[in-house]
């Protein structure tokens, strides 16, 4: 399973994305792949790497976009054109 910890997150990014700077991979035992996609999306959005953020947003089912504060409207047109 791909996790946010595989994306070389700095302590500052961890605080910005997750709220604390001392999270460890074991804290996320039981989290789903979708949960991690949401965190990875947020990390790349914070970094300003919107194309990569979009890649991860597209992996999150539409019903869960709001949970991850993913603005579905940001990506709706791209998802339509990809079909």
Short mmCIF file of C-alpha atoms in Angstrom, two decimals:
data_model
loop_
_atom_site.label_atom_id
_atom_site.label_comp_id
_atom_site.label_asym_id
_atom_site.label_seq_id
_atom_site.Cartn_x
_atom_site.Cartn_y
_atom_site.Cartn_z
CA UNK A 1 0.00 0.00 0.00
CA UNK A 2 1.27 3.46 -0.89
CA UNK A 3 1.45 5.81 2.08
CA UNK A 4 2.14 9.50 2.56
CA UNK A 5 5.39 8.53 4.30
CA UNK A 6 6.87 7.41 0.97
CA UNK A 7 6.77 10.98 -0.36
CA UNK A 8 9.68 12.53 1.57
CA UNK A 9 7.52 14.76 3.73
CA UNK A 10 9.39 17.34 5.82
CA UNK A 11 8.43 18.20 9.41
CA UNK A 12 6.99 21.53 8.20
CA UNK A 13 4.90 19.75 5.57
CA UNK A 14 3.74 17.21 8.14
CA UNK A 15 2.48 20.02 10.38
CA UNK A 16 0.78 21.77 7.45
CA UNK A 17 -0.89 18.62 6.10
CA UNK A 18 -1.46 16.53 9.22
CA UNK A 19 -1.37 19.00 12.11
CA UNK A 20 1.57 17.55 14.07
CA UNK A 21 5.23 16.92 13.34
CA UNK A 22 5.63 13.59 15.11
CA UNK A 23 3.39 11.20 13.17
CA UNK A 24 4.91 7.80 12.38
CA UNK A 25 3.75 5.18 9.93
CA UNK A 26 2.51 2.96 12.77
CA UNK A 27 0.00 5.67 13.77
CA UNK A 28 -1.84 4.91 10.53
CA UNK A 29 -2.37 1.19 11.03
CA UNK A 30 -5.87 0.43 9.83
CA UNK A 31 -6.08 3.42 7.50
CA UNK A 32 -7.21 2.55 3.99
CA UNK A 33 -5.45 3.25 0.72
CA UNK A 34 -8.08 5.93 0.05
CA UNK A 35 -7.16 7.63 3.35
CA UNK A 36 -3.52 7.76 2.28
CA UNK A 37 -4.42 9.05 -1.18
CA UNK A 38 -6.18 11.93 0.57
CA UNK A 39 -3.08 12.73 2.60
CA UNK A 40 -0.83 12.42 -0.45
CA UNK A 41 -3.18 14.72 -2.37
CA UNK A 42 -3.00 17.28 0.45
CA UNK A 43 0.80 17.05 0.56
CA UNK A 44 1.23 17.75 -3.14
CA UNK A 45 -1.39 20.49 -3.09
CA UNK A 46 0.54 22.13 -0.23
CA UNK A 47 3.74 21.82 -2.26
CA UNK A 48 2.05 23.49 -5.21
CA UNK A 49 2.52 20.41 -7.37
CA UNK A 50 -1.01 20.42 -8.71
CA UNK A 51 -0.58 17.84 -11.48
CA UNK A 52 0.61 15.25 -8.98
CA UNK A 53 -2.13 16.31 -6.53
CA UNK A 54 -4.67 15.79 -9.31
CA UNK A 55 -3.32 12.30 -9.95
CA UNK A 56 -4.07 11.33 -6.35
CA UNK A 57 -7.40 13.16 -6.25
CA UNK A 58 -8.53 11.09 -9.22
CA UNK A 59 -7.97 7.94 -7.15
CA UNK A 60 -10.38 9.11 -4.44
CA UNK A 61 -14.00 8.09 -5.09
CA UNK A 62 -16.31 11.05 -5.68
CA UNK A 63 -18.27 10.17 -2.54
CA UNK A 64 -15.18 10.74 -0.37
CA UNK A 65 -13.78 13.91 -1.92
CA UNK A 66 -15.45 16.13 0.67
CA UNK A 67 -13.96 14.12 3.53
CA UNK A 68 -10.47 14.92 2.31
CA UNK A 69 -11.29 18.55 1.56
CA UNK A 70 -10.58 17.79 -2.06
CA UNK A 71 -12.36 20.37 -4.10
CA UNK A 72 -14.07 18.15 -6.62
CA UNK A 73 -14.76 21.13 -8.84
CA UNK A 74 -11.01 21.67 -9.24
CA UNK A 75 -10.76 18.36 -11.02
CA UNK A 76 -14.22 17.74 -12.46
CA UNK A 77 -13.43 18.92 -15.96
CA UNK A 78 -10.19 16.97 -16.16
CA UNK A 79 -11.93 13.81 -15.00
CA UNK A 80 -14.66 14.26 -17.62
CA UNK A 81 -12.14 14.75 -20.41
CA UNK A 82 -10.14 11.70 -19.30
CA UNK A 83 -13.10 9.39 -19.93
#
